[in-house]
CSV table of C-alpha atoms in Angstrom, one decimal:
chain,number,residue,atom,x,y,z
A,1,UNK,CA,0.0,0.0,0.0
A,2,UNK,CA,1.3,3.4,-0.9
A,3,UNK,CA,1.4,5.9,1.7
A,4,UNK,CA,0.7,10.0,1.6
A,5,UNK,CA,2.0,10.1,4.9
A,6,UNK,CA,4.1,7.9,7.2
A,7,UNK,CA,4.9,8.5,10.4
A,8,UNK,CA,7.4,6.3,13.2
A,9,UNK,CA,8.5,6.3,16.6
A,10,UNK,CA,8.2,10.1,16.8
A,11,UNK,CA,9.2,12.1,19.6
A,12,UNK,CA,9.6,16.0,21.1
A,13,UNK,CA,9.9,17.1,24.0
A,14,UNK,CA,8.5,20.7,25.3
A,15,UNK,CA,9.2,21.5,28.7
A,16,UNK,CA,6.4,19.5,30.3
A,17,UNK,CA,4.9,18.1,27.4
A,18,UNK,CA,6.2,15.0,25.7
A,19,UNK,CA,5.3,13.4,22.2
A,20,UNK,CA,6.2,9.6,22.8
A,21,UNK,CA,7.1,7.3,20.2
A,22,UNK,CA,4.3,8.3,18.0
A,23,UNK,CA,3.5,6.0,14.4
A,24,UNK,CA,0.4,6.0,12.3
A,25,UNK,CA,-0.3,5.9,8.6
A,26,UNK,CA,-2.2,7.7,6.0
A,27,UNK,CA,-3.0,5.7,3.1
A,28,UNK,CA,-3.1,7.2,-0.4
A,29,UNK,CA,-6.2,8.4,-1.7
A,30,UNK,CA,-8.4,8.3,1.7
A,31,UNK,CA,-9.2,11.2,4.9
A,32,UNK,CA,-7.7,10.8,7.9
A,33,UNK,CA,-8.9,12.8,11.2
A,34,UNK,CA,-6.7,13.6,14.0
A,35,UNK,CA,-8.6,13.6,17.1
A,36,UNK,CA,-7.9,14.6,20.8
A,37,UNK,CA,-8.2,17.6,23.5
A,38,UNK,CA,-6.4,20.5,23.9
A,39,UNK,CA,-2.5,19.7,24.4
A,40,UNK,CA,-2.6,16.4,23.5
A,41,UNK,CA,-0.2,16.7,20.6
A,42,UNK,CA,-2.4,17.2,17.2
A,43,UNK,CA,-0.5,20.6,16.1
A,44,UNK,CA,3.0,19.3,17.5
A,45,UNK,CA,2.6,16.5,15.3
A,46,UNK,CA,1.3,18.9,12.2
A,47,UNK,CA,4.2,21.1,12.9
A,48,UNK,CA,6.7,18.3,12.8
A,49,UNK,CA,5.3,17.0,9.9
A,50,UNK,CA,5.6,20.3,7.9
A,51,UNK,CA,9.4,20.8,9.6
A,52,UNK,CA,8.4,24.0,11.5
A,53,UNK,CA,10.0,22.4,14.5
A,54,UNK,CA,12.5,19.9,15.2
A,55,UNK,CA,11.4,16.3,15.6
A,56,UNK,CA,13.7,14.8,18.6
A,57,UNK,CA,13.5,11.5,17.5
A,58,UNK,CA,11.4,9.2,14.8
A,59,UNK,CA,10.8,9.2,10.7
A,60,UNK,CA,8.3,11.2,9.0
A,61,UNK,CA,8.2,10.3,5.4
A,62,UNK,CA,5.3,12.5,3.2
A,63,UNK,CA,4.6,11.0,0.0
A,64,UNK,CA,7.3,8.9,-0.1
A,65,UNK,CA,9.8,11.4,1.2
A,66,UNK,CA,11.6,12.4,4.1
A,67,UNK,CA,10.8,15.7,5.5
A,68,UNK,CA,14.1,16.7,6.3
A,69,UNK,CA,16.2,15.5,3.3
A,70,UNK,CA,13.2,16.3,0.9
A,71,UNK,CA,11.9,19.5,2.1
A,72,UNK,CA,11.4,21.5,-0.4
A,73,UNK,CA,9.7,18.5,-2.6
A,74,UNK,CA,7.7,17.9,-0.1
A,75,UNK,CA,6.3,21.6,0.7
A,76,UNK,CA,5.8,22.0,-2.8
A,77,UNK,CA,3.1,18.8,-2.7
A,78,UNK,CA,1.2,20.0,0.3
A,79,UNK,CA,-1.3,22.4,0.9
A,80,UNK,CA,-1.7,23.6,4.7
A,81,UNK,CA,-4.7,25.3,6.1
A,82,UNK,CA,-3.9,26.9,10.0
A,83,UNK,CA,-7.3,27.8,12.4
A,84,UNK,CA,-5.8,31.1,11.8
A,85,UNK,CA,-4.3,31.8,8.4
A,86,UNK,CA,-1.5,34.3,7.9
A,87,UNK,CA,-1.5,36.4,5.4
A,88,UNK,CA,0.4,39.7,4.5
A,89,UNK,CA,-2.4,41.4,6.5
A,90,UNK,CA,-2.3,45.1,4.3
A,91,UNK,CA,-2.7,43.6,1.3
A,92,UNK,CA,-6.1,42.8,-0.9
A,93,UNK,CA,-6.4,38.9,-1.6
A,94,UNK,CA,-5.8,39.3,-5.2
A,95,UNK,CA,-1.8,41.0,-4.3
A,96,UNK,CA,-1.5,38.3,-1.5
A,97,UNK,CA,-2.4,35.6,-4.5
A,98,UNK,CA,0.3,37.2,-6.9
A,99,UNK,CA,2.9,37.0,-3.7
A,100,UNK,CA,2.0,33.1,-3.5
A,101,UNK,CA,1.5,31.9,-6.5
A,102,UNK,CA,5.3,32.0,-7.6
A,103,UNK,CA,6.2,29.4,-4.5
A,104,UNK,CA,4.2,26.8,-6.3
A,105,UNK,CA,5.4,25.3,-9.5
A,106,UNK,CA,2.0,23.7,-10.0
A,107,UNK,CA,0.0,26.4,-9.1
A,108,UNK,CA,-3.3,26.7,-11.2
A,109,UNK,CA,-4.2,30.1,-11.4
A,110,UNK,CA,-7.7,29.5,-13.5
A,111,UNK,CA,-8.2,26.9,-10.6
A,112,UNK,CA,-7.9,29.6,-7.8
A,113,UNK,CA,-10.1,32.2,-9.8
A,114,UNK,CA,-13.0,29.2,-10.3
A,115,UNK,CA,-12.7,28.6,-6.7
A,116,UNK,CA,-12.6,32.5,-5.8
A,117,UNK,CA,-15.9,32.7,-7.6
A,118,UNK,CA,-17.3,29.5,-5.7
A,119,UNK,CA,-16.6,31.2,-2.0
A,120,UNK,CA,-17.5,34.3,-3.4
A,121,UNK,CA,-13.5,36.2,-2.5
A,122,UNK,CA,-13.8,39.8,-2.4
A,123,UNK,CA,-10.6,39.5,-4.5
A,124,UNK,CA,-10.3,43.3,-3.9
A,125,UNK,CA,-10.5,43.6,0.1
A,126,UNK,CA,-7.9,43.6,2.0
A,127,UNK,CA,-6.8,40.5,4.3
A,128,UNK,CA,-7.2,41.7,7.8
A,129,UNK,CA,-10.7,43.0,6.8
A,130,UNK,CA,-11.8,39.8,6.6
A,131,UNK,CA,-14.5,37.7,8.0
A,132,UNK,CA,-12.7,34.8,10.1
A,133,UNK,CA,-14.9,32.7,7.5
A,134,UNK,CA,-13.8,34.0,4.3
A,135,UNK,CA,-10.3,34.0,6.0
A,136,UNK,CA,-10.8,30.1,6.5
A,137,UNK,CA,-12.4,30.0,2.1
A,138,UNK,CA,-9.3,32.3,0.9
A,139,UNK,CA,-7.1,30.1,2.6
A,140,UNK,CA,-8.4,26.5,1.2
A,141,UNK,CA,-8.3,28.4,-2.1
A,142,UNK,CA,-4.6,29.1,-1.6
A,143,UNK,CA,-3.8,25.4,-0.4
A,144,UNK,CA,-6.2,23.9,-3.3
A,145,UNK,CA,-4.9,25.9,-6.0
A,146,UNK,CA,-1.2,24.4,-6.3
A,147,UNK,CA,-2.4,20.8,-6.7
A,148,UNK,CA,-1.3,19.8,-3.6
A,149,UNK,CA,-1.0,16.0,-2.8
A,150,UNK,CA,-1.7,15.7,0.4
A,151,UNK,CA,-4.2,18.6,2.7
A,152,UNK,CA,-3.4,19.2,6.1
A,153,UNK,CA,-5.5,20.7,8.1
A,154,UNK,CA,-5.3,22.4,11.8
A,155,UNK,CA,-8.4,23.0,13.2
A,156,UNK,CA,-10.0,24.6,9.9
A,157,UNK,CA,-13.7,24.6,11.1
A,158,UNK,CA,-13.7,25.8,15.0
A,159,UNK,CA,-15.7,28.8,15.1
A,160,UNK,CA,-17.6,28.6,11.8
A,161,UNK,CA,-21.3,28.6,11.0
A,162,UNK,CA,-22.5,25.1,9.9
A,163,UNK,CA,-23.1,25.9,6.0
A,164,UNK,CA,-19.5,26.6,5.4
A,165,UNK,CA,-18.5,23.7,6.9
A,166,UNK,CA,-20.7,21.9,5.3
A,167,UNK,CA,-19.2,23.2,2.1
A,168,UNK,CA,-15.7,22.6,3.4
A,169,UNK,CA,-16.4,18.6,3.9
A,170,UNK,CA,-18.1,18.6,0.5
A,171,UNK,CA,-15.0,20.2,-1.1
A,172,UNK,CA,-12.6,17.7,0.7
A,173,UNK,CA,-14.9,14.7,-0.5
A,174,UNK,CA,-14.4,15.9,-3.5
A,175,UNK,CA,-10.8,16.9,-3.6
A,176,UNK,CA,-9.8,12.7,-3.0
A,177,UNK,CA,-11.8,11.8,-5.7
A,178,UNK,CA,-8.2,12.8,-7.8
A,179,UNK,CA,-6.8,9.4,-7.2
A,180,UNK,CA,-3.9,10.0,-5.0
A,181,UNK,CA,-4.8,13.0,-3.3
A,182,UNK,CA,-5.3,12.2,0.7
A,183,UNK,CA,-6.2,14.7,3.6
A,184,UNK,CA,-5.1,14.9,7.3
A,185,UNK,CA,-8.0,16.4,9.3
A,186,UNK,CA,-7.3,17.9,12.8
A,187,UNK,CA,-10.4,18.8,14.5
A,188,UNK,CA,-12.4,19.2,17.7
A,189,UNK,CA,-15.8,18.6,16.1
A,190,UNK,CA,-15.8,15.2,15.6
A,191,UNK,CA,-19.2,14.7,14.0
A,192,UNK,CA,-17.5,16.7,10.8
A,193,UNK,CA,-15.5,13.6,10.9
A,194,UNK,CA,-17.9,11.0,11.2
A,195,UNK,CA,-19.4,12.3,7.6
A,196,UNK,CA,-16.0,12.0,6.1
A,197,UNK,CA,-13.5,10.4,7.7
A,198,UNK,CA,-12.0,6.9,6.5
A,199,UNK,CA,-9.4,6.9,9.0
A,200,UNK,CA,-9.1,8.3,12.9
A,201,UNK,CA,-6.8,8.5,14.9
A,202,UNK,CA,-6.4,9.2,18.5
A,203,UNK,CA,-3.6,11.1,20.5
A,204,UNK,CA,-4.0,11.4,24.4
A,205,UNK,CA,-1.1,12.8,26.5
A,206,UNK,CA,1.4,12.6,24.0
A,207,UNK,CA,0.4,9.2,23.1
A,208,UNK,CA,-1.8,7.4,20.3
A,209,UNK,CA,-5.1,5.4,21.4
A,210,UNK,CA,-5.9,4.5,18.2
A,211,UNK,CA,-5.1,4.6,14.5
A,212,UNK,CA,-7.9,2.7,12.5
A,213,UNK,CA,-10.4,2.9,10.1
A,214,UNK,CA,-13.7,5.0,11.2
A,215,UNK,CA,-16.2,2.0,11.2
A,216,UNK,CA,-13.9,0.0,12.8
A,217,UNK,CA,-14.1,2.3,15.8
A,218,UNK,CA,-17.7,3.2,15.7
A,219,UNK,CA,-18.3,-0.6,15.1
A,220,UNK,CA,-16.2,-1.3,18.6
A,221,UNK,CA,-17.5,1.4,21.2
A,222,UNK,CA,-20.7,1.7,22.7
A,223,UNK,CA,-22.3,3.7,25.0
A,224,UNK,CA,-24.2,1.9,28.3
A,225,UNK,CA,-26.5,3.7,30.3
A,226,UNK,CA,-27.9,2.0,33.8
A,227,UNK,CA,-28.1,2.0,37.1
A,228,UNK,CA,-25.2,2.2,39.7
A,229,UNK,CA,-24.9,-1.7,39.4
A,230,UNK,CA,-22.4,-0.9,36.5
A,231,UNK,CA,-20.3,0.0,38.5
A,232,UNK,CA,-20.0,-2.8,40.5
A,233,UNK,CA,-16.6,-4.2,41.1
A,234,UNK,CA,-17.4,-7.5,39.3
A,235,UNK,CA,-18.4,-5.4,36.4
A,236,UNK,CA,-15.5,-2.6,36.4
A,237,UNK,CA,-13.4,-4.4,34.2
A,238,UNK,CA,-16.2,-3.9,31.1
A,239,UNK,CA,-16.0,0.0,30.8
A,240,UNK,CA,-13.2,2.2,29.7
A,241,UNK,CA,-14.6,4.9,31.6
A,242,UNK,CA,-17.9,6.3,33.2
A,243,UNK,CA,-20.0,9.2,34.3
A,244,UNK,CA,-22.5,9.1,37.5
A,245,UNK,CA,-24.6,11.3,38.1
A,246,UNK,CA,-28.0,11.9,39.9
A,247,UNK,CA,-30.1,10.1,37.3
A,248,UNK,CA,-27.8,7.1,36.5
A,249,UNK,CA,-24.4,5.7,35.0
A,250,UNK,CA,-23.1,6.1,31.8
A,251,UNK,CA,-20.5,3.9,30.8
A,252,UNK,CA,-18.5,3.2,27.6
A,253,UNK,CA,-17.7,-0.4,26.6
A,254,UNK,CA,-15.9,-2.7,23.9
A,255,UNK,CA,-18.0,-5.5,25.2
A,256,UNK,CA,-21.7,-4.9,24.6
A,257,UNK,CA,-22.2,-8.3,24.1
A,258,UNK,CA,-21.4,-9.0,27.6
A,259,UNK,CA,-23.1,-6.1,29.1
A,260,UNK,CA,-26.3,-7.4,26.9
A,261,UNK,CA,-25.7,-10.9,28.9
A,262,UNK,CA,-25.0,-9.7,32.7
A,263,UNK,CA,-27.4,-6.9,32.9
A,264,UNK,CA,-30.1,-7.7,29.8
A,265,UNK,CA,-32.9,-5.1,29.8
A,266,UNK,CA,-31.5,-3.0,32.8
A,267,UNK,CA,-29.0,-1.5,30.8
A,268,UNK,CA,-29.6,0.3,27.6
A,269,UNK,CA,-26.5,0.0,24.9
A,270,UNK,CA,-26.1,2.5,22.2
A,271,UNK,CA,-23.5,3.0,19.9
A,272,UNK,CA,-20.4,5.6,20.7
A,273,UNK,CA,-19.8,8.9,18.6
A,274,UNK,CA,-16.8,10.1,18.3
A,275,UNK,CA,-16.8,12.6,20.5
A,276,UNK,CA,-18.5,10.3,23.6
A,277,UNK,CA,-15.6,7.6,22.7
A,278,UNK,CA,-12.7,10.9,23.0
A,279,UNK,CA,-14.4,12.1,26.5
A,280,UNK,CA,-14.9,9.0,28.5
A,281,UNK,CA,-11.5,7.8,27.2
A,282,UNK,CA,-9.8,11.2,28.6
A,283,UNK,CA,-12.4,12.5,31.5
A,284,UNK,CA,-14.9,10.0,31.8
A,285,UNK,CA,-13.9,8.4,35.3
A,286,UNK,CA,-15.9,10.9,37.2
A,287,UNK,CA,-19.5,12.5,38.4
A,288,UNK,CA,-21.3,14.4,36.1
């Protein structure tokens, strides 16, 4: 299998914070979402990838290159959209496009003007006058425009209306139906991902949960709701984590089948989402 992006045994270390031994892979051709809370290590990893840091240890290889001894290849085949673009802030999109475009060898400038008419660019307005939503549209159109290989994106969606993100996920769909072309999706709304993912995977602490395809998990995780029985010590070993509060339990499980068997009809068992699977495996051992 060919890979867009390969990544093994990778390590930093920031003060505090350590990245440890991290490895997953993108497949060609296929979304992959990057999942976890705040600090975990989703934009360490993106900055690694794109060689805005130093790694401290590990392999990164982007479409079948190294990131240190292929750099400039590799920059050249990747199109990067930040939660907050930057942009020469004084000038109007259309100068900022004619200070880009010449960093691209594959840039498609009839591309960019067919997608500046799709969002709608006010090609003429200057950058820091900008809606943070038409910030986020000028920027895919950058990142789009150069025929980039693989998308990576930080956190492209947080703090915008549901229509354009809509769009966005329509336009990534879309943009791996060019055979080849893969995207690497960081994000804190993980329904978005749920629509469009193929692939998740899960850093905690520095560390990865999981790598796997996105039925897989769904398939795998359910959600149990029941009485304080659950939480019985006989039972404990059943849930990777839990939430009591007034009105019950809730639990989540890899086993429903044996929660079905010990506790039948007094428990109700519903599949996880993503985002119930990322809380009770980081905060879910408490009282709601």
């Amino acid at each position: 299998m060919e890979y867009a992006l390969e990544i093994r045994n990778l390590s930093k270390s920031y003060g505090d914070f350590r990245l440890k031994d991290v490895s997953f892979s993108l497949p060609r051709g296929y979304i992959m979402g990057l999942i976890g809370p705040n600090g975990a290590g989703k934009t360490t990893i993106i900055k690694l990838v794109l060689n805005l840091i130093r790694r401290d240890g590990g392999e990164i290889r982007a479409l079948g290159f190294d990131n240190l001894a292929d750099e400039v290849e590799i920059k050249s085949r990747i199109g990067f959209v930040h939660d907050t673009p930057f942009f020469y802030e004084h000038l109007t999109l259309a100068n900022v496009r004619k200070t880009v475009a010449p960093f691209y060898r594959d840039w498609d400038d009839a591309l960019f003007r067919r997608l500046a008419d799709e969002f709608r660019l006010p090609l003429g307005k200057r950058f820091k006058k900008l809606s943070r939503g038409t910030k986020m549209k000028f920027a895919l159109a950058v990142a789009l425009s150069h025929k980039a290989d693989l998308l990576i994106l930080d956190e492209p969606t947080s703090g915008l209306d549901p229509v354009f993100r809509r769009e966005l996920l329509q336009k990534l769909s879309a943009f791996i139906q060019d055979e080849g072309k893969s995207v690497l999706f960081s994000t804190h709304i993980t329904s978005d991902l749920e629509r469009i993912a193929d692939f998740i995977t899960f850093i905690r602490g520095g560390e990865i949960v999981f790598s796997s395809p996105r039925d897989q998990i769904l398939g795998a995780w359910a959600v149990v709701k029941g009485g304080p029985e659950l939480l019985a010590a006989e039972h404990r070993a059943l849930f990777k984590g839990h939430r009591q509060g007034a009105y019950g339990v809730q639990a989540l499980t890899a086993a429903a089948g044996e929660v079905h068997r010990r506790f039948g009809r007094d428990a109700v068992v519903e599949t996880a989402t993503l985002e119930e699977i990322m809380f009770y495996m980081t905060k879910g051992n408490g009282h709601a």
